[in-house]
Amino acid sequence: MTWEWTPDTLGALESFLRDRGITEGPLTTAGIGDGHSNLTFLVSDGVRQVIVRRPPPPPIPPGAHDMLREARLVGGLAGSGVPVADVLAVGRTGDVLDVPFYVMDYVAGPVVTTETPSVLSAPADRRRIGEALIDTLAALHAVDWQAAGLGDLGRPEGFNERHLRRMGRLVAAEDGTPPPEFADIDAWLGANVPAESGAAIIHNDYRIGNVILAPDSPGRIAAVLDWELATIGDPLFDLGYFLASYPIEGEERTPTEDLGTAVLEDGYPTRDELAQRYAATTGADLSNLNWYTALALWKLAVLYEYGRRRAVAGVGDQYYRDEALVRSFLDAAHRTAGLARSVV
C-alpha cells in the first residue's frame, strides 16, 4: 500500500513535534518496512531522528491497526526489561492526520531478515542473537501485565478456543464451514485444543525481522518492534508463532520464514534448542507445542486468504493476491500437525 506525506501534512507534523519539544525546523521523511501493515516513517529535522507510526490507508478491517492501543502497550512496557523504544507523543485523529498515530524514539541498529550484518556475523554472535531472541520472548511473558496497567487489553481465559473460532470466521462460509482446503487442519485444531498454559502479554508477530539488534558485538536486542497485534493470551502461542517463523535447513519455507533466512547461517541455534531454552527459563510444559505451532501457521493461512479475497475484490493490498502464499502456510500447518498435505 502507498501513502505519502503532503506539504500540508508534513507542515502539520512539524508543528506537532515542535510544540512538544521533540524536533525543530523542517522535516524529512523516509518510509521503513514493506508497507503491508502499519506504516512506519523515519522522520528527521537534521539533528534528531524519530519514528512515526500510522495505519495503512483505508479501507481497514474493523478493529485492526489501532495506533492508540499499540502506543499504550509499548508505553506500558517501558522499564519492564523488555527492550522497546520510548513513546514520545500520541496524535489523535485530526491532530495532524485523518487517523491516529504515535511518535517514538529512533533506536539505532540493524533489522535482520535474510543476512546477518558482517559486524555480527561471527558464529558466536549469531548464537547470542538467537538466544537473545528467545530470552526476550521469555522476559515478555514474565511481565506483570496487570501491574503495567494493561489488564484490559485481552481476555486470557478461553483464549485458545476463542482465537481458533474467531479467526476461522474470517474465511468460513455463511454456514460456518471452512474452505475445503482448510477443513482437515481446522478439524485437527478443533479436536485438540489445549487448556491455556498461562496468561501473558503476547506479541503475536514475534520473529527476527521484528527486532532491532544492537549495532555491535556481542549480539543482543536493542528494541522489539511492531506491537500492533499484541494482546493478553496464552504465551505458548507466541512461542509457536516464533518457531513457525524460524526456518529449518532443507525444508520448504513459508513467506514468513523467507523473512528470516539469516538464521540458517552458521551459529544460530536450532528451533529445538530455542524451544528447550524457553522451557528451561520459564518452566513451560511443551508437550502441546506442535498444536500451538500449527495454530500459528493456520492463522497465517487464514489472514493471507482473507487478504487474498480483499485483493481480488480490489479493496486490499495486491501483495496477498497470490494463492500460493496461502497454500504455503496450509502445507506447513498440515506437516506440523502430522496430517497429509491438503489437495483440493
Short mmCIF file of C-alpha atoms in Angstrom, two decimals:
data_model
loop_
_atom_site.label_atom_id
_atom_site.label_comp_id
_atom_site.label_asym_id
_atom_site.label_seq_id
_atom_site.Cartn_x
_atom_site.Cartn_y
_atom_site.Cartn_z
CA MET A 1 0.00 0.00 0.00
CA THR A 2 1.23 3.51 -0.73
CA TRP A 3 0.77 6.70 1.21
CA GLU A 4 2.91 9.81 1.04
CA TRP A 5 3.28 12.92 3.16
CA THR A 6 1.93 16.07 1.53
CA PRO A 7 3.21 19.60 2.18
CA ASP A 8 0.16 20.18 4.41
CA THR A 9 0.53 17.01 6.50
CA LEU A 10 4.29 17.43 6.79
CA GLY A 11 3.81 21.02 7.93
CA ALA A 12 1.26 19.90 10.50
CA LEU A 13 3.68 17.24 11.75
CA GLU A 14 6.44 19.84 12.05
CA SER A 15 4.18 21.98 14.27
CA PHE A 16 3.04 18.96 16.30
CA LEU A 17 6.59 17.83 17.06
CA ARG A 18 7.94 21.33 17.64
CA ASP A 19 5.16 22.16 20.09
CA ARG A 20 6.13 19.09 22.13
CA GLY A 21 9.85 19.86 22.10
CA ILE A 22 10.67 16.78 20.05
CA THR A 23 12.10 18.31 16.86
CA GLU A 24 12.68 21.77 15.43
CA GLY A 25 12.51 23.12 11.90
CA PRO A 26 11.76 21.46 8.55
CA LEU A 27 11.42 17.69 8.47
CA THR A 28 12.38 14.95 6.06
CA THR A 29 10.61 11.58 5.99
CA ALA A 30 11.52 8.14 4.68
CA GLY A 31 9.39 5.03 4.70
CA ILE A 32 10.66 1.96 6.55
CA GLY A 33 9.50 -1.62 6.00
CA ASP A 34 7.47 -3.41 3.36
CA GLY A 35 4.24 -1.42 3.73
CA HIS A 36 1.93 -4.44 4.16
CA SER A 37 0.78 -3.41 7.62
CA ASN A 38 1.05 -0.25 9.70
CA LEU A 39 3.20 2.38 8.00
CA THR A 40 6.47 3.41 9.63
CA PHE A 41 8.45 6.54 8.81
CA LEU A 42 11.88 7.77 9.85
CA VAL A 43 11.45 11.50 10.47
CA SER A 44 14.36 13.91 10.96
CA ASP A 45 14.94 17.62 11.44
CA GLY A 46 18.62 17.18 10.61
CA VAL A 47 19.58 16.84 14.26
CA ARG A 48 17.20 14.35 15.81
CA GLN A 49 15.59 11.27 14.30
CA VAL A 50 12.26 9.85 15.47
CA ILE A 51 9.83 7.22 14.22
CA VAL A 52 6.21 7.90 13.26
CA ARG A 53 3.73 5.01 13.05
CA ARG A 54 0.31 5.31 11.38
CA PRO A 55 -2.27 2.86 9.98
CA PRO A 56 -2.31 1.95 6.29
CA PRO A 57 -4.73 3.83 4.03
CA PRO A 58 -8.39 2.74 4.14
CA PRO A 59 -10.26 0.51 3.81
CA ILE A 60 -9.16 -1.02 7.12
CA PRO A 61 -10.80 -4.13 8.63
CA PRO A 62 -12.78 -3.32 11.81
CA GLY A 63 -10.60 -3.35 14.93
CA ALA A 64 -7.33 -3.52 13.01
CA HIS A 65 -4.36 -1.13 13.13
CA ASP A 66 -5.26 0.54 16.44
CA MET A 67 -2.43 3.02 16.92
CA LEU A 68 -3.59 4.31 20.29
CA ARG A 69 -3.72 0.78 21.69
CA GLU A 70 -0.28 -0.02 20.28
CA ALA A 71 1.23 3.13 21.76
CA ARG A 72 -0.32 2.37 25.13
CA LEU A 73 1.09 -1.15 25.15
CA VAL A 74 4.60 -0.05 24.16
CA GLY A 75 4.46 2.66 26.81
CA GLY A 76 3.34 0.11 29.38
CA LEU A 77 6.45 -1.99 28.72
CA ALA A 78 8.84 0.87 29.48
CA GLY A 79 11.16 -0.21 32.29
CA SER A 80 9.93 -3.81 32.18
CA GLY A 81 13.18 -5.35 30.97
CA VAL A 82 11.70 -5.92 27.52
CA PRO A 83 13.59 -3.60 25.15
CA VAL A 84 11.22 -1.14 23.46
CA ALA A 85 11.57 2.35 22.04
CA ASP A 86 10.35 5.25 24.17
CA VAL A 87 6.93 6.60 23.15
CA LEU A 88 7.34 10.37 22.78
CA ALA A 89 3.88 11.55 21.70
CA VAL A 90 0.49 10.29 20.57
CA GLY A 91 -1.58 12.04 17.92
CA ARG A 92 -5.32 11.54 17.71
CA THR A 93 -7.47 11.79 14.60
CA GLY A 94 -7.34 15.36 13.33
CA ASP A 95 -4.22 16.42 15.24
CA VAL A 96 -2.08 16.02 12.13
CA LEU A 97 -3.64 13.28 10.02
CA ASP A 98 -7.12 11.89 9.48
CA VAL A 99 -6.01 8.85 11.51
CA PRO A 100 -4.32 8.38 14.90
CA PHE A 101 -0.54 7.96 15.00
CA TYR A 102 2.26 7.92 17.51
CA VAL A 103 5.87 9.03 17.70
CA MET A 104 8.66 7.04 19.30
CA ASP A 105 12.37 7.43 19.74
CA TYR A 106 14.66 6.16 17.00
CA VAL A 107 16.70 3.11 18.03
CA ALA A 108 19.88 2.60 16.01
CA GLY A 109 20.79 -0.86 14.81
CA PRO A 110 20.14 -3.37 12.04
CA VAL A 111 16.91 -5.24 11.39
CA VAL A 112 17.94 -8.68 10.20
CA THR A 113 15.95 -10.76 7.74
CA THR A 114 17.95 -12.59 5.07
CA GLU A 115 21.53 -11.82 6.13
CA THR A 116 23.33 -11.01 9.36
CA PRO A 117 25.49 -7.85 9.12
CA SER A 118 29.22 -8.54 8.93
CA VAL A 119 29.87 -6.93 12.33
CA LEU A 120 27.63 -9.58 13.91
CA SER A 121 28.46 -12.48 11.60
CA ALA A 122 30.79 -14.43 13.89
CA PRO A 123 29.12 -17.73 14.82
CA ALA A 124 29.29 -16.79 18.50
CA ASP A 125 27.42 -13.54 17.82
CA ARG A 126 24.82 -15.33 15.75
CA ARG A 127 24.25 -17.79 18.57
CA ARG A 128 23.88 -14.92 21.05
CA ILE A 129 21.31 -13.27 18.76
CA GLY A 130 19.24 -16.45 18.67
CA GLU A 131 19.46 -16.87 22.42
CA ALA A 132 18.61 -13.19 22.96
CA LEU A 133 15.51 -13.64 20.81
CA ILE A 134 14.14 -16.46 22.92
CA ASP A 135 15.26 -14.87 26.21
CA THR A 136 13.45 -11.65 25.28
CA LEU A 137 10.30 -13.61 24.49
CA ALA A 138 10.52 -15.31 27.87
CA ALA A 139 11.06 -11.91 29.53
CA LEU A 140 7.96 -10.53 27.79
CA HIS A 141 5.87 -13.42 29.07
CA ALA A 142 7.12 -12.77 32.62
CA VAL A 143 5.92 -9.13 32.65
CA ASP A 144 3.20 -8.42 35.23
CA TRP A 145 0.69 -7.11 32.71
CA GLN A 146 -1.84 -6.12 35.35
CA ALA A 147 0.69 -4.06 37.28
CA ALA A 148 1.68 -2.45 33.97
CA GLY A 149 -1.90 -1.21 33.57
CA LEU A 150 -2.61 -3.48 30.61
CA GLY A 151 -5.17 -5.78 32.20
CA ASP A 152 -7.98 -4.71 29.88
CA LEU A 153 -6.14 -5.41 26.62
CA GLY A 154 -7.26 -9.01 26.30
CA ARG A 155 -9.20 -11.93 27.76
CA PRO A 156 -6.80 -14.76 28.59
CA GLU A 157 -9.49 -17.20 29.80
CA GLY A 158 -10.53 -19.43 26.91
CA PHE A 159 -8.02 -17.72 24.62
CA ASN A 160 -7.13 -20.79 22.55
CA GLU A 161 -10.62 -21.93 21.64
CA ARG A 162 -11.88 -18.37 21.15
CA HIS A 163 -8.89 -17.48 18.97
CA LEU A 164 -9.48 -20.51 16.79
CA ARG A 165 -13.18 -19.75 16.43
CA ARG A 166 -12.79 -16.01 15.81
CA MET A 167 -10.05 -16.35 13.22
CA GLY A 168 -11.89 -19.13 11.42
CA ARG A 169 -14.88 -16.87 10.86
CA LEU A 170 -12.77 -14.64 8.61
CA VAL A 171 -12.80 -17.23 5.82
CA ALA A 172 -15.72 -19.53 6.72
CA ALA A 173 -18.87 -19.80 4.60
CA GLU A 174 -22.14 -18.36 5.88
CA ASP A 175 -23.00 -21.71 7.48
CA GLY A 176 -19.70 -21.71 9.36
CA THR A 177 -17.93 -24.38 7.30
CA PRO A 178 -14.29 -23.71 6.42
CA PRO A 179 -12.99 -23.60 2.85
CA PRO A 180 -12.32 -27.17 1.62
CA GLU A 181 -8.54 -26.75 1.74
CA PHE A 182 -8.80 -25.68 5.42
CA ALA A 183 -11.13 -28.50 6.51
CA ASP A 184 -8.59 -31.07 7.74
CA ILE A 185 -6.39 -28.70 9.72
CA ASP A 186 -9.49 -26.92 11.10
CA ALA A 187 -10.83 -30.23 12.37
CA TRP A 188 -7.49 -31.27 13.90
CA LEU A 189 -7.02 -27.98 15.69
CA GLY A 190 -10.59 -28.01 17.00
CA ALA A 191 -10.30 -31.57 18.28
CA ASN A 192 -7.04 -30.92 20.15
CA VAL A 193 -7.47 -27.52 21.80
CA PRO A 194 -5.34 -27.49 24.97
CA ALA A 195 -6.16 -25.60 28.13
CA GLU A 196 -4.27 -22.31 28.32
CA SER A 197 -0.74 -22.70 29.64
CA GLY A 198 -0.99 -19.33 31.38
CA ALA A 199 -1.72 -15.67 30.70
CA ALA A 200 0.84 -13.16 29.47
CA ILE A 201 1.40 -10.27 27.10
CA ILE A 202 1.87 -11.92 23.73
CA HIS A 203 3.39 -10.07 20.79
CA ASN A 204 1.56 -12.11 18.14
CA ASP A 205 4.17 -11.42 15.41
CA TYR A 206 7.44 -12.10 17.18
CA ARG A 207 10.26 -13.01 14.78
CA ILE A 208 13.80 -11.94 13.96
CA GLY A 209 12.62 -9.34 11.44
CA ASN A 210 10.60 -7.55 14.11
CA VAL A 211 13.50 -6.64 16.38
CA ILE A 212 16.33 -4.14 16.15
CA LEU A 213 19.70 -5.59 17.04
CA ALA A 214 22.38 -3.64 18.82
CA PRO A 215 24.81 -2.43 16.13
CA ASP A 216 27.93 -4.07 17.54
CA SER A 217 29.16 -7.30 19.10
CA PRO A 218 28.05 -9.18 21.16
CA GLY A 219 24.69 -9.98 19.58
CA ARG A 220 21.80 -8.56 21.59
CA ILE A 221 18.39 -6.97 21.07
CA ALA A 222 18.03 -3.19 21.26
CA ALA A 223 14.26 -2.98 20.72
CA VAL A 224 11.27 -5.13 19.82
CA LEU A 225 9.10 -3.64 17.06
CA ASP A 226 5.58 -3.91 15.60
CA TRP A 227 3.28 -4.36 18.59
CA GLU A 228 0.05 -3.81 16.66
CA LEU A 229 -1.24 -7.37 17.21
CA ALA A 230 -0.18 -7.73 20.85
CA THR A 231 -2.75 -8.85 23.39
CA ILE A 232 -3.12 -10.85 26.61
CA GLY A 233 -3.26 -14.56 25.89
CA ASP A 234 -1.52 -17.92 26.03
CA PRO A 235 2.27 -17.40 25.94
CA LEU A 236 2.81 -20.70 24.12
CA PHE A 237 1.02 -19.27 21.10
CA ASP A 238 3.79 -16.65 20.91
CA LEU A 239 6.41 -19.38 21.17
CA GLY A 240 4.68 -21.44 18.48
CA TYR A 241 4.47 -18.45 16.17
CA PHE A 242 8.13 -17.55 16.71
CA LEU A 243 9.23 -21.10 15.94
CA ALA A 244 6.96 -21.21 12.88
CA SER A 245 8.80 -18.14 11.56
CA TYR A 246 12.21 -19.75 12.12
CA PRO A 247 13.21 -21.73 9.01
CA ILE A 248 14.81 -25.17 9.03
CA GLU A 249 17.54 -26.03 6.54
CA GLY A 250 16.24 -28.18 3.69
CA GLU A 251 12.53 -27.69 4.40
CA GLU A 252 10.04 -25.81 2.23
CA ARG A 253 9.63 -22.26 3.50
CA THR A 254 6.61 -20.08 4.12
CA PRO A 255 6.58 -16.34 3.31
CA THR A 256 7.21 -15.64 6.99
CA GLU A 257 10.21 -17.95 7.06
CA ASP A 258 11.53 -16.21 3.94
CA LEU A 259 11.78 -13.09 6.11
CA GLY A 260 14.14 -14.87 8.50
CA THR A 261 16.57 -16.90 6.39
CA ALA A 262 19.53 -15.30 8.18
CA VAL A 263 19.01 -17.87 10.95
CA LEU A 264 20.15 -20.58 8.54
CA GLU A 265 23.67 -19.16 8.78
CA ASP A 266 26.30 -20.94 10.85
CA GLY A 267 25.99 -20.34 14.57
CA TYR A 268 22.27 -19.68 15.04
CA PRO A 269 20.56 -22.12 17.43
CA THR A 270 18.10 -24.63 16.02
CA ARG A 271 14.36 -24.49 16.63
CA ASP A 272 14.62 -27.33 19.12
CA GLU A 273 17.44 -25.64 21.03
CA LEU A 274 15.42 -22.44 21.29
CA ALA A 275 12.31 -24.27 22.46
CA GLN A 276 14.27 -26.08 25.16
CA ARG A 277 15.94 -22.83 26.27
CA TYR A 278 12.49 -21.24 26.63
CA ALA A 279 11.27 -24.21 28.67
CA ALA A 280 14.33 -24.11 30.92
CA THR A 281 13.83 -20.38 31.54
CA THR A 282 10.06 -20.39 32.07
CA GLY A 283 9.31 -23.92 33.26
CA ALA A 284 6.74 -24.24 30.46
CA ASP A 285 5.36 -27.66 29.52
CA LEU A 286 5.95 -28.00 25.76
CA SER A 287 4.04 -31.25 25.24
CA ASN A 288 1.43 -29.41 23.15
CA LEU A 289 3.91 -27.23 21.26
CA ASN A 290 3.03 -28.71 17.86
CA TRP A 291 -0.58 -27.61 18.35
CA TYR A 292 0.48 -24.02 19.00
CA THR A 293 2.88 -24.01 16.04
CA ALA A 294 0.21 -25.48 13.75
CA LEU A 295 -2.27 -22.90 15.04
CA ALA A 296 0.15 -20.09 14.17
CA LEU A 297 0.62 -21.43 10.64
CA TRP A 298 -3.13 -21.93 10.20
CA LYS A 299 -3.77 -18.40 11.46
CA LEU A 300 -1.32 -17.01 8.90
CA ALA A 301 -3.08 -19.04 6.19
CA VAL A 302 -6.40 -17.54 7.32
CA LEU A 303 -5.06 -14.00 7.30
CA TYR A 304 -3.44 -14.44 3.89
CA GLU A 305 -6.65 -15.95 2.49
CA TYR A 306 -8.64 -13.04 3.93
CA GLY A 307 -6.13 -10.65 2.37
CA ARG A 308 -6.30 -12.52 -0.93
CA ARG A 309 -10.07 -12.17 -1.11
CA ARG A 310 -9.83 -8.46 -0.38
CA ALA A 311 -7.15 -8.04 -3.04
CA VAL A 312 -9.24 -9.91 -5.62
CA ALA A 313 -12.16 -7.63 -4.76
CA GLY A 314 -9.92 -4.62 -5.35
CA VAL A 315 -10.05 -3.30 -1.78
CA GLY A 316 -6.81 -4.57 -0.29
CA ASP A 317 -3.08 -4.94 -0.71
CA GLN A 318 -2.35 -6.70 -4.01
CA TYR A 319 0.62 -8.47 -2.44
CA TYR A 320 -1.82 -11.01 -0.98
CA ARG A 321 -3.42 -11.91 -4.30
CA ASP A 322 -1.13 -14.91 -4.92
CA GLU A 323 -2.89 -18.14 -3.85
CA ALA A 324 0.48 -19.85 -3.43
CA LEU A 325 1.10 -17.80 -0.29
CA VAL A 326 -1.96 -19.30 1.40
CA ARG A 327 -1.04 -22.77 0.21
CA SER A 328 2.45 -22.48 1.68
CA PHE A 329 1.11 -21.81 5.18
CA LEU A 330 -1.53 -24.53 4.89
CA ASP A 331 1.04 -27.11 3.81
CA ALA A 332 3.29 -26.18 6.74
CA ALA A 333 0.36 -26.40 9.17
CA HIS A 334 -0.53 -29.86 7.87
CA ARG A 335 3.08 -31.04 8.22
CA THR A 336 3.30 -29.72 11.78
CA ALA A 337 0.05 -31.45 12.73
CA GLY A 338 1.16 -34.71 11.12
CA LEU A 339 -1.62 -34.54 8.53
CA ALA A 340 -1.41 -35.45 4.88
CA ARG A 341 -0.93 -32.48 2.59
CA SER A 342 -4.29 -30.99 1.67
CA VAL A 343 -5.15 -31.45 -2.01
CA VAL A 344 -8.28 -29.63 -3.16
#
